[in-house]
PDB file of C-alpha atoms and ligand atoms in Angstrom:
ATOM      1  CA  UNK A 151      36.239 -42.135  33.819  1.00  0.00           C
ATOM      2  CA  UNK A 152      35.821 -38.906  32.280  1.00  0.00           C
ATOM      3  CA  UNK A 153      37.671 -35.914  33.350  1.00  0.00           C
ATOM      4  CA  UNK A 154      37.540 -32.342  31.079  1.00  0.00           C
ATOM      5  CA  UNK A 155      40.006 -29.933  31.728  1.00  0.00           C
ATOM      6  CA  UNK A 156      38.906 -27.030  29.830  1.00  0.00           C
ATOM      7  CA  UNK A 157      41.403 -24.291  28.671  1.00  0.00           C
ATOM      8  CA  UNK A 158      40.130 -20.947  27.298  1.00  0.00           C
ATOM      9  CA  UNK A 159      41.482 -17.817  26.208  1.00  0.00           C
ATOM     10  CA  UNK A 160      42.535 -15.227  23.871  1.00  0.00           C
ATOM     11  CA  UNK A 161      43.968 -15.756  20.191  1.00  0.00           C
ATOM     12  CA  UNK A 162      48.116 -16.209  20.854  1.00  0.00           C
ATOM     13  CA  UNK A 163      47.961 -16.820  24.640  1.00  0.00           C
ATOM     14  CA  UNK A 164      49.653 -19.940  24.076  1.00  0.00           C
ATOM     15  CA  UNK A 165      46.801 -22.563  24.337  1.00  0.00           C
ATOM     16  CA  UNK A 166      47.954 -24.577  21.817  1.00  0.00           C
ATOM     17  CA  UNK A 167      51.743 -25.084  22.861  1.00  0.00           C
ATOM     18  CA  UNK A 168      50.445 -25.378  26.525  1.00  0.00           C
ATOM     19  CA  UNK A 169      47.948 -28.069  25.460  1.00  0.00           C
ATOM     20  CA  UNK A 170      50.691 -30.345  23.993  1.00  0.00           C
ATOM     21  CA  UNK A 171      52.737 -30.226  26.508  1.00  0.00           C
ATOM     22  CA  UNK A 172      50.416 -30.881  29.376  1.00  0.00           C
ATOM     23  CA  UNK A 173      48.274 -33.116  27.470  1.00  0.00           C
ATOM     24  CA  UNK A 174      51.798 -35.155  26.870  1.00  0.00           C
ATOM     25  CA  UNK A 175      52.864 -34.859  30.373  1.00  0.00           C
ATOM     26  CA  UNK A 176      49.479 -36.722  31.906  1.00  0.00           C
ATOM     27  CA  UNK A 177      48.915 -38.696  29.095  1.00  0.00           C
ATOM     28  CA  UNK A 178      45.453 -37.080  28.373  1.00  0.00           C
ATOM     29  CA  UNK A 179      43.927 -36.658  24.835  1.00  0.00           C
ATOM     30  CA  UNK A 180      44.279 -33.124  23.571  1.00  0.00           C
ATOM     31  CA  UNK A 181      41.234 -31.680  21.471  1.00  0.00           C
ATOM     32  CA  UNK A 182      42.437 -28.402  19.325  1.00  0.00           C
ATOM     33  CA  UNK A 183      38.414 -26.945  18.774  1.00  0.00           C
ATOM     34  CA  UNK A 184      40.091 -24.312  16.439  1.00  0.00           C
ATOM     35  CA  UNK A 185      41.534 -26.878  14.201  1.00  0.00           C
ATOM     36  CA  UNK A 186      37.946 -28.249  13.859  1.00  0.00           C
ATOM     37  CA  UNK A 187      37.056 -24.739  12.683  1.00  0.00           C
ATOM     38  CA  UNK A 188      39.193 -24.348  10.608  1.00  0.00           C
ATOM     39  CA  UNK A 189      38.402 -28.177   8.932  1.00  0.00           C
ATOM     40  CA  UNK A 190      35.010 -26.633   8.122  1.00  0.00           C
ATOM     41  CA  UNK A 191      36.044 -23.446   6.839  1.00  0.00           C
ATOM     42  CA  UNK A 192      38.333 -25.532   4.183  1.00  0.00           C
ATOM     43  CA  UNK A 193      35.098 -27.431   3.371  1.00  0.00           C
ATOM     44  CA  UNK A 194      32.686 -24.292   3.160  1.00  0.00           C
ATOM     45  CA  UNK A 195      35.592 -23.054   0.867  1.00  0.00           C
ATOM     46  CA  UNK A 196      36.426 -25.817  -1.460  1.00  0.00           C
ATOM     47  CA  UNK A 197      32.459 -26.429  -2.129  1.00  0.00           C
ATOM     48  CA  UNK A 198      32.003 -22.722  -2.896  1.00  0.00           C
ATOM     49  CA  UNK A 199      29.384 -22.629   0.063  1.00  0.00           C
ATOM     50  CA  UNK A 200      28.430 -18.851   1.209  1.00  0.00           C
ATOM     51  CA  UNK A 201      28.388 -18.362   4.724  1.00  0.00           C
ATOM     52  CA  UNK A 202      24.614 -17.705   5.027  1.00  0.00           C
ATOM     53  CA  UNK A 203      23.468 -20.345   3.328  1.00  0.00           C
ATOM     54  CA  UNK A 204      22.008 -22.215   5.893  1.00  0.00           C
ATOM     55  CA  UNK A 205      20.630 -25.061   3.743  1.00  0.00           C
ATOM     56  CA  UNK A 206      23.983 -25.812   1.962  1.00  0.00           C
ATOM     57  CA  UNK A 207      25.872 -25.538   5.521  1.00  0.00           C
ATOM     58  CA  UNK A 208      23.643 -28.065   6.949  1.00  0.00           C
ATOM     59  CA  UNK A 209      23.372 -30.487   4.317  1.00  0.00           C
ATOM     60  CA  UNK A 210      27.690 -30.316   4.806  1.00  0.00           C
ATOM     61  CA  UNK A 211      27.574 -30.496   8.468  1.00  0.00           C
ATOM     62  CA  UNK A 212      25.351 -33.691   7.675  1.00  0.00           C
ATOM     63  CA  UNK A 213      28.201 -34.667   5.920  1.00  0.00           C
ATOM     64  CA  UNK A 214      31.357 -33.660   6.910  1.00  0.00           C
ATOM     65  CA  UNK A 215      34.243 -36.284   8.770  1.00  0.00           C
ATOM     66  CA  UNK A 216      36.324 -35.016  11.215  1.00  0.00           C
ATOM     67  CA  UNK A 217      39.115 -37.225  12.856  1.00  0.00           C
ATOM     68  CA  UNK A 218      42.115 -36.578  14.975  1.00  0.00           C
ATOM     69  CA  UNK A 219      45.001 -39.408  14.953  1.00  0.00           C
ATOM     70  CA  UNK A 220      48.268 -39.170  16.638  1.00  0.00           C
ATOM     71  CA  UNK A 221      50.980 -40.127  14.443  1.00  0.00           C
ATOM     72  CA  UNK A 222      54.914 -40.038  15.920  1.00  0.00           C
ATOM     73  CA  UNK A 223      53.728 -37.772  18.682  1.00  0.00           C
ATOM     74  CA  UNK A 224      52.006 -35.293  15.932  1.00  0.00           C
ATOM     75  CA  UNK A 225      48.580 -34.121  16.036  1.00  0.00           C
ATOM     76  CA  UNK A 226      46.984 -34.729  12.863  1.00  0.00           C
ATOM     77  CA  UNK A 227      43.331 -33.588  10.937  1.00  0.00           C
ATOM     78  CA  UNK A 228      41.328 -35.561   8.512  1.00  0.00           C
ATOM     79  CA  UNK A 229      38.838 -34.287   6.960  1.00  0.00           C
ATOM     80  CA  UNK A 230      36.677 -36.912   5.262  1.00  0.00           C
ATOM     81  CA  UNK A 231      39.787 -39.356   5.330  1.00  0.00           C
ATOM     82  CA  UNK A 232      42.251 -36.551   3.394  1.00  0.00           C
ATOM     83  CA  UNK A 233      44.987 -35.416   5.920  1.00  0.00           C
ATOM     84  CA  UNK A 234      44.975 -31.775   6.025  1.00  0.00           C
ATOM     85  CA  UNK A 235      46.794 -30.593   9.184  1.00  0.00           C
ATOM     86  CA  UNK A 236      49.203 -28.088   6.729  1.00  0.00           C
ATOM     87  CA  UNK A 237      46.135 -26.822   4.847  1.00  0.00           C
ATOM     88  CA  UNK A 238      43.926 -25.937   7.826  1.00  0.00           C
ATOM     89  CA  UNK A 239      47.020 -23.180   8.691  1.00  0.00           C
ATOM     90  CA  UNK A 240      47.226 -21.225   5.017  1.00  0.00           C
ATOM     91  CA  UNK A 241      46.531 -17.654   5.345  1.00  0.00           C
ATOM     92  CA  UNK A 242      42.892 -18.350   3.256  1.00  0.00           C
ATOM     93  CA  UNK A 243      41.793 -19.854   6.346  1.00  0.00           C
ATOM     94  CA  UNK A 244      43.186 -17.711   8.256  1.00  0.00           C
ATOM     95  CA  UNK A 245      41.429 -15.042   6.816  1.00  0.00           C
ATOM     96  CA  UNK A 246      37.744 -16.947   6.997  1.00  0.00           C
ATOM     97  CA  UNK A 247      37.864 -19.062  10.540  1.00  0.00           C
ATOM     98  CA  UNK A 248      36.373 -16.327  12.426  1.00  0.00           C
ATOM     99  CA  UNK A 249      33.593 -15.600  10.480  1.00  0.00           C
ATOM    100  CA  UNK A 250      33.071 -19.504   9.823  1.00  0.00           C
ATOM    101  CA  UNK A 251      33.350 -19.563  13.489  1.00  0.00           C
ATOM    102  CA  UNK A 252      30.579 -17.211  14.225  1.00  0.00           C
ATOM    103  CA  UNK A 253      28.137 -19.250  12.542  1.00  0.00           C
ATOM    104  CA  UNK A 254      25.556 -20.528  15.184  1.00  0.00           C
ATOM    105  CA  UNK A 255      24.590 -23.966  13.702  1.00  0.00           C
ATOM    106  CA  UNK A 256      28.250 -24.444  12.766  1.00  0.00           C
ATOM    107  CA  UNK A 257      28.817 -23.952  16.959  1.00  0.00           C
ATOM    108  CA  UNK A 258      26.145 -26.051  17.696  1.00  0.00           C
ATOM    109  CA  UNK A 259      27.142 -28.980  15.740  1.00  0.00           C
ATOM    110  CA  UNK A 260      31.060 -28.563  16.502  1.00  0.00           C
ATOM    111  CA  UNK A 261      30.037 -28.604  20.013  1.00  0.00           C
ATOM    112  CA  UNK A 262      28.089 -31.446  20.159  1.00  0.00           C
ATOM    113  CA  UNK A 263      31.010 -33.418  18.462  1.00  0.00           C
ATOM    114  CA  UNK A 264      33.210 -31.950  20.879  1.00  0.00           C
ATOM    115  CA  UNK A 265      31.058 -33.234  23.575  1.00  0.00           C
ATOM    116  CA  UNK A 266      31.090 -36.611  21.647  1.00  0.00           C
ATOM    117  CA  UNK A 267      34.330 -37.073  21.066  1.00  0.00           C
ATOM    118  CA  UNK A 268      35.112 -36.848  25.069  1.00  0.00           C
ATOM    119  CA  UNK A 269      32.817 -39.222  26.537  1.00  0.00           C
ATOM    120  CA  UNK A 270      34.378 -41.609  28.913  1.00  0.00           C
ATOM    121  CA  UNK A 271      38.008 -39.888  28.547  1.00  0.00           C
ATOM    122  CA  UNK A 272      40.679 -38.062  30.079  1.00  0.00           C
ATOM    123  CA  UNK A 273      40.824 -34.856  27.902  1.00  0.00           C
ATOM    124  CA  UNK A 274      42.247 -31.789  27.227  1.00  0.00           C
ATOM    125  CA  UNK A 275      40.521 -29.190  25.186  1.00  0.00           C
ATOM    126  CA  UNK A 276      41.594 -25.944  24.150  1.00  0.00           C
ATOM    127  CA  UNK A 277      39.483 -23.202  22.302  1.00  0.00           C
ATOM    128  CA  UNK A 278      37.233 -20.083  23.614  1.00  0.00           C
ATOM    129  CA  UNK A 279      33.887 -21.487  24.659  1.00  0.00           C
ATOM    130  CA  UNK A 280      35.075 -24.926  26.180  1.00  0.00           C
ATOM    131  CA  UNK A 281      34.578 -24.064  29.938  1.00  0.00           C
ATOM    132  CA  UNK A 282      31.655 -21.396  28.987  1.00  0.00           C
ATOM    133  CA  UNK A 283      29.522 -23.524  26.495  1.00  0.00           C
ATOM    134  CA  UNK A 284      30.710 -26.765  25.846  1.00  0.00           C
ATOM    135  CA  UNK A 285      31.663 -28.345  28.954  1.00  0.00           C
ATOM    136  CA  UNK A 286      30.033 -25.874  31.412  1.00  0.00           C
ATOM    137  CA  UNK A 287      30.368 -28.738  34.312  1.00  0.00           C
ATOM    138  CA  UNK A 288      34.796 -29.507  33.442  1.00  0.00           C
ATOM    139  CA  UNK A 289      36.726 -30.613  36.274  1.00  0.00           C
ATOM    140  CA  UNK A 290      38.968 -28.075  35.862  1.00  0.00           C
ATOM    141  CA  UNK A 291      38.454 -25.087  33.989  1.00  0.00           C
ATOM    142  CA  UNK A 292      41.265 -22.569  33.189  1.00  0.00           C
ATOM    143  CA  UNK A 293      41.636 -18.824  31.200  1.00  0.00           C
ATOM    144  CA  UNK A 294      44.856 -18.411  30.140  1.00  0.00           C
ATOM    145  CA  UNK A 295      46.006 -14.679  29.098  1.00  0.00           C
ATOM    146  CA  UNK A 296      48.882 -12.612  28.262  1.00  0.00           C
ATOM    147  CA  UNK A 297      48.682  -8.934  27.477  1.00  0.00           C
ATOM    148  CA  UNK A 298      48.402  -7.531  23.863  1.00  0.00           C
ATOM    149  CA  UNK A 299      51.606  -6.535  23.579  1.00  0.00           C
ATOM    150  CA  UNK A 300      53.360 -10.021  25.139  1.00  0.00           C
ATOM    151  CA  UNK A 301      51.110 -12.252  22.710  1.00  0.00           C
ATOM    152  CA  UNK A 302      52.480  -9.690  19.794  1.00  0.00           C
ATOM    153  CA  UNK A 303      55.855 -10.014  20.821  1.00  0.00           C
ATOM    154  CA  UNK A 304      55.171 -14.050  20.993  1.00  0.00           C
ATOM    155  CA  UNK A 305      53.704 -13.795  17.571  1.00  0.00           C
ATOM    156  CA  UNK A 306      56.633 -11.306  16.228  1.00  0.00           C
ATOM    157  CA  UNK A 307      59.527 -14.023  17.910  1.00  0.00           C
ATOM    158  CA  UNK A 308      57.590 -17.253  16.268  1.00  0.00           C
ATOM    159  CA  UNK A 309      57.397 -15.362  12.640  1.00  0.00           C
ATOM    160  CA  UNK A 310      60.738 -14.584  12.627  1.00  0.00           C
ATOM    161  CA  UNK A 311      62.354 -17.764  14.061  1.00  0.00           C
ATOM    162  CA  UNK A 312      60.150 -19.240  11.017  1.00  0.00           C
ATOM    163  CA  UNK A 313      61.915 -16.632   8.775  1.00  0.00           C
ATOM    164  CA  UNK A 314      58.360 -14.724   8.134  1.00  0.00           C
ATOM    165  CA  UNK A 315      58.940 -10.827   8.177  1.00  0.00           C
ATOM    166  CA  UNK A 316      56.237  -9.145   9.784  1.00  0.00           C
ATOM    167  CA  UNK A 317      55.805  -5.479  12.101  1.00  0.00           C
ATOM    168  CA  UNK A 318      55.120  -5.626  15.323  1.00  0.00           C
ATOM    169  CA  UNK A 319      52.785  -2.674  15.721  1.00  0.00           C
ATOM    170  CA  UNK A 320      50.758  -4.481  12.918  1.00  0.00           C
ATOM    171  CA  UNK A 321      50.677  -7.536  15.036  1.00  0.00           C
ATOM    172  CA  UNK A 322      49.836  -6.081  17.594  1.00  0.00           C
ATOM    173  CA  UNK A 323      47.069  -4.067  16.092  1.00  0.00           C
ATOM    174  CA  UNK A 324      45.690  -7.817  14.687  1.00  0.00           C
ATOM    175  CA  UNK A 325      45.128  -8.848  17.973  1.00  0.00           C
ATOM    176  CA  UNK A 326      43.870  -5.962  19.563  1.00  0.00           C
ATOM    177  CA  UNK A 327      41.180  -5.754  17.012  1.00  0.00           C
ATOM    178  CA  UNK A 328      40.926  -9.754  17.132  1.00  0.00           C
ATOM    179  CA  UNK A 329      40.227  -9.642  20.896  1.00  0.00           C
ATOM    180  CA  UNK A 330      37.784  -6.808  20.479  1.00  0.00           C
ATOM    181  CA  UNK A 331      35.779  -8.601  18.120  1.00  0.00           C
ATOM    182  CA  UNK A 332      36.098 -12.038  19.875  1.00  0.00           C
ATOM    183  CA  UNK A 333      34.615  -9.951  23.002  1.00  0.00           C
ATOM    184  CA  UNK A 334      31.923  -8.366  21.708  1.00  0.00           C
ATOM    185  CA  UNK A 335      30.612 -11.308  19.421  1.00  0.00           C
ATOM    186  CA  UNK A 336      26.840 -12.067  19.458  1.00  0.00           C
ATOM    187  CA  UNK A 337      27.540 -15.757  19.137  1.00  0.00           C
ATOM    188  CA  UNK A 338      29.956 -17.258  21.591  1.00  0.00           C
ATOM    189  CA  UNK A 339      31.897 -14.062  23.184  1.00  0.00           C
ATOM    190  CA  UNK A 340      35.171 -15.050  24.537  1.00  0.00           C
ATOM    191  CA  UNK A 341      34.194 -14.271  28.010  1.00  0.00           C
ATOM    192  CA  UNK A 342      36.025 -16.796  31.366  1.00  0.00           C
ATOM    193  CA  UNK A 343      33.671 -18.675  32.888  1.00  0.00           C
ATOM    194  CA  UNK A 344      32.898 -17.769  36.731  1.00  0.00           C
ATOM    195  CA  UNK A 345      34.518 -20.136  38.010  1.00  0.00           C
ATOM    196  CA  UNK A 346      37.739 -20.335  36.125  1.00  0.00           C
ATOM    197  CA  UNK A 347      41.071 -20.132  37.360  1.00  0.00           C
ATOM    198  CA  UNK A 348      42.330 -17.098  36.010  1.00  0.00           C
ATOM    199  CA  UNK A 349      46.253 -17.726  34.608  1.00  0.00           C
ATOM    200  CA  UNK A 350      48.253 -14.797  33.524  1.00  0.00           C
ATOM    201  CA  UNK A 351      51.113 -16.187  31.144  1.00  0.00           C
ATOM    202  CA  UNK A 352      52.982 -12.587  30.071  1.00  0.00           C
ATOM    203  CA  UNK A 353      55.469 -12.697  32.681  1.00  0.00           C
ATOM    204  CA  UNK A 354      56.152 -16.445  32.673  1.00  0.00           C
ATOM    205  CA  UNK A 355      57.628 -18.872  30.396  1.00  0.00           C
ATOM    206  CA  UNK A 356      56.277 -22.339  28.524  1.00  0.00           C
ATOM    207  CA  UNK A 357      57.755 -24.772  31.383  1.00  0.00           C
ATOM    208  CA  UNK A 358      55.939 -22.387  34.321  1.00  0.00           C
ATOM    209  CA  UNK A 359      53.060 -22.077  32.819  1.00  0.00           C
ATOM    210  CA  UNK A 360      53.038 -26.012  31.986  1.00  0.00           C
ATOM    211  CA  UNK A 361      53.927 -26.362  35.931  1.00  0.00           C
ATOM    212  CA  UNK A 362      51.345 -24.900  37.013  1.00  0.00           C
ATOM    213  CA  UNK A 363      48.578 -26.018  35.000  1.00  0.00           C
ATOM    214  CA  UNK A 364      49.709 -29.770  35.559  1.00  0.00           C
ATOM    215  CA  UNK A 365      50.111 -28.704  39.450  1.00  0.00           C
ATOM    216  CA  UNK A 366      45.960 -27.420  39.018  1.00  0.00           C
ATOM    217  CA  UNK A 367      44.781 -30.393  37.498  1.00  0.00           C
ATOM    218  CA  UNK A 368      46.719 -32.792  39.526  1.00  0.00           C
ATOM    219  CA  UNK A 369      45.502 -31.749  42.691  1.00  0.00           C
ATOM    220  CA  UNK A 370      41.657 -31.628  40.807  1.00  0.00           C
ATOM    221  CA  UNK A 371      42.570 -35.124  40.119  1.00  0.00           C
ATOM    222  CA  UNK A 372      43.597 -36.285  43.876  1.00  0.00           C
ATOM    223  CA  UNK A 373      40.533 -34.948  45.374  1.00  0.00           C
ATOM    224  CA  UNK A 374      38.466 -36.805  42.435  1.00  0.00           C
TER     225      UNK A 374
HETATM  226  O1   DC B 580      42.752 -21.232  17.955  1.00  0.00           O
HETATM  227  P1   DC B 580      42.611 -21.056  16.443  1.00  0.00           P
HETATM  228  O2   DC B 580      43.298 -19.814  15.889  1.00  0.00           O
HETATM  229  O3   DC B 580      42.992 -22.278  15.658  1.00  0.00           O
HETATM  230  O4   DC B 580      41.046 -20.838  16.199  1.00  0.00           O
HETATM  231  C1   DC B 580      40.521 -20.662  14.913  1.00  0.00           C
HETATM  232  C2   DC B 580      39.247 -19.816  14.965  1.00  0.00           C
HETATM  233  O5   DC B 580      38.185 -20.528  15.565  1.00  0.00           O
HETATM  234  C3   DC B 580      39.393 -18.497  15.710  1.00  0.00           C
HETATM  235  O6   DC B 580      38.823 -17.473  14.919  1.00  0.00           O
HETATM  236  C4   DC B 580      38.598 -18.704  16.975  1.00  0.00           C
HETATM  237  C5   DC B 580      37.619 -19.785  16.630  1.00  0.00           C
HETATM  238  N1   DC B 580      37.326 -20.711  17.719  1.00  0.00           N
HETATM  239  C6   DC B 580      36.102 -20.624  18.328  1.00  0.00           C
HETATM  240  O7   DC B 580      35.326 -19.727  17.986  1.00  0.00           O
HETATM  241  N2   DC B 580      35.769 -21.511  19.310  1.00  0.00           N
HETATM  242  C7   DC B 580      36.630 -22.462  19.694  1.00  0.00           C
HETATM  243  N3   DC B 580      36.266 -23.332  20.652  1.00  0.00           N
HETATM  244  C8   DC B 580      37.902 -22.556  19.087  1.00  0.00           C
HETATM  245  C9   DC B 580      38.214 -21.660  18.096  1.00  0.00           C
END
């Protein structure tokens, strides 16, 4: 059987912890689309490829070798066999995802692996276009958001608990221009798809919000 739960939303919502811990929970597979990104942007950058060079991007796309493995409970990337889970999160690619991101036969071709890599599963995918583009028919489709100011208060917690110094009001600044330009993109805007179930995270915690996206699915799953 194949059942797509689709989970959409802003940068620092908390799609990614969420994710985990439902994916964990139900024992479904959980697809991070930004880490697949972000594979490609380490690619485009090791090979020196600019990011309109079309011919170059295609001949890599032709190319390239994605694979998620699962490895004591940890998500891990490989890109054309080389594990590169810690290098996909430097600040380099950081700094070039988004535009990367933006590039429509990059989209097209991440989305038809995407599309690939959940046939005949139970899966869990978390990005910006999964219940918009990529799986516009998922059983259960979900937009999870927080206000600016909670996801920059997330953000300011996590860098801090990690012993990173960082300012709030620059965080928060980040995100607000992050979420502007995420919005108003000509490729892919981050927009929720009609019929998603809107989920507001700022005033709840990790467990609630886990609750009650297992409680959404579950009940998706009963009438099934
Ligand atoms: O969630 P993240 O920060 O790892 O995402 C990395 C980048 O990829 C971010 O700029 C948004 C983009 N992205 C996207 O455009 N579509 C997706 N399905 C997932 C991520």
């Amino acid at each position: 059987m194949t059942f797509i739960v689709a989970i959409d939303g802003p940068a620092g919502a908390g799609k990614g912890t969420i994710t985990k811990q439902v994916s964990e929970k139900l024992g479904f597979i959980n697809i991070d689309t930004g880490a697949m990104y972000r594979c490609v942007t380490l690619e485009m950058l090791e090979k020196n490829i600019d990011f309109d060079d079309n011919e170059n991007i295609e001949k890599l796309l032709g190319e390239i070798k994605i694979d998620l493995k699962k490895k004591n409970g940890k998500d891990l990337f490989f890109l054309n066999g080389r594990d590169v889970t810690t290098e996909i999160r430097t600040k380099k690619i950081n700094e070039n995802v988004s535009q990367v991101s933006h590039i429509p036969i990059i989209r097209q071709n991440m989305s038809g692996l995407q599309r690939k890599m959940a046939i005949g599963k139970e899966v869990i995918m978390e990005g910006r276009d999964i219940g918009t583009n990529v799986f516009p028919d998922a059983d259960v489709k979900i937009y999870l958001d927080a206000t600016p100011e909670e996801r920059a208060n997330r953000r300011y917690k996590q860098n801090k608990e990690a012993g990173i110094e960082s300012n709030y009001d620059e965080i928060l600044e980040n995100i607000k221009f992050r979420d502007y330009n995420d919005k108003t993109s000509k490729v892919a805007p981050l927009k929720m798809a009609d019929d998603a179930i809107y989920l507001d995270s700022t005033n709840l915690n990790i467990d609630e919000v886990v609750e009650k996206v297992v409680s959404i699915i579950k009940d998706r799953l009963d009438r099934k």
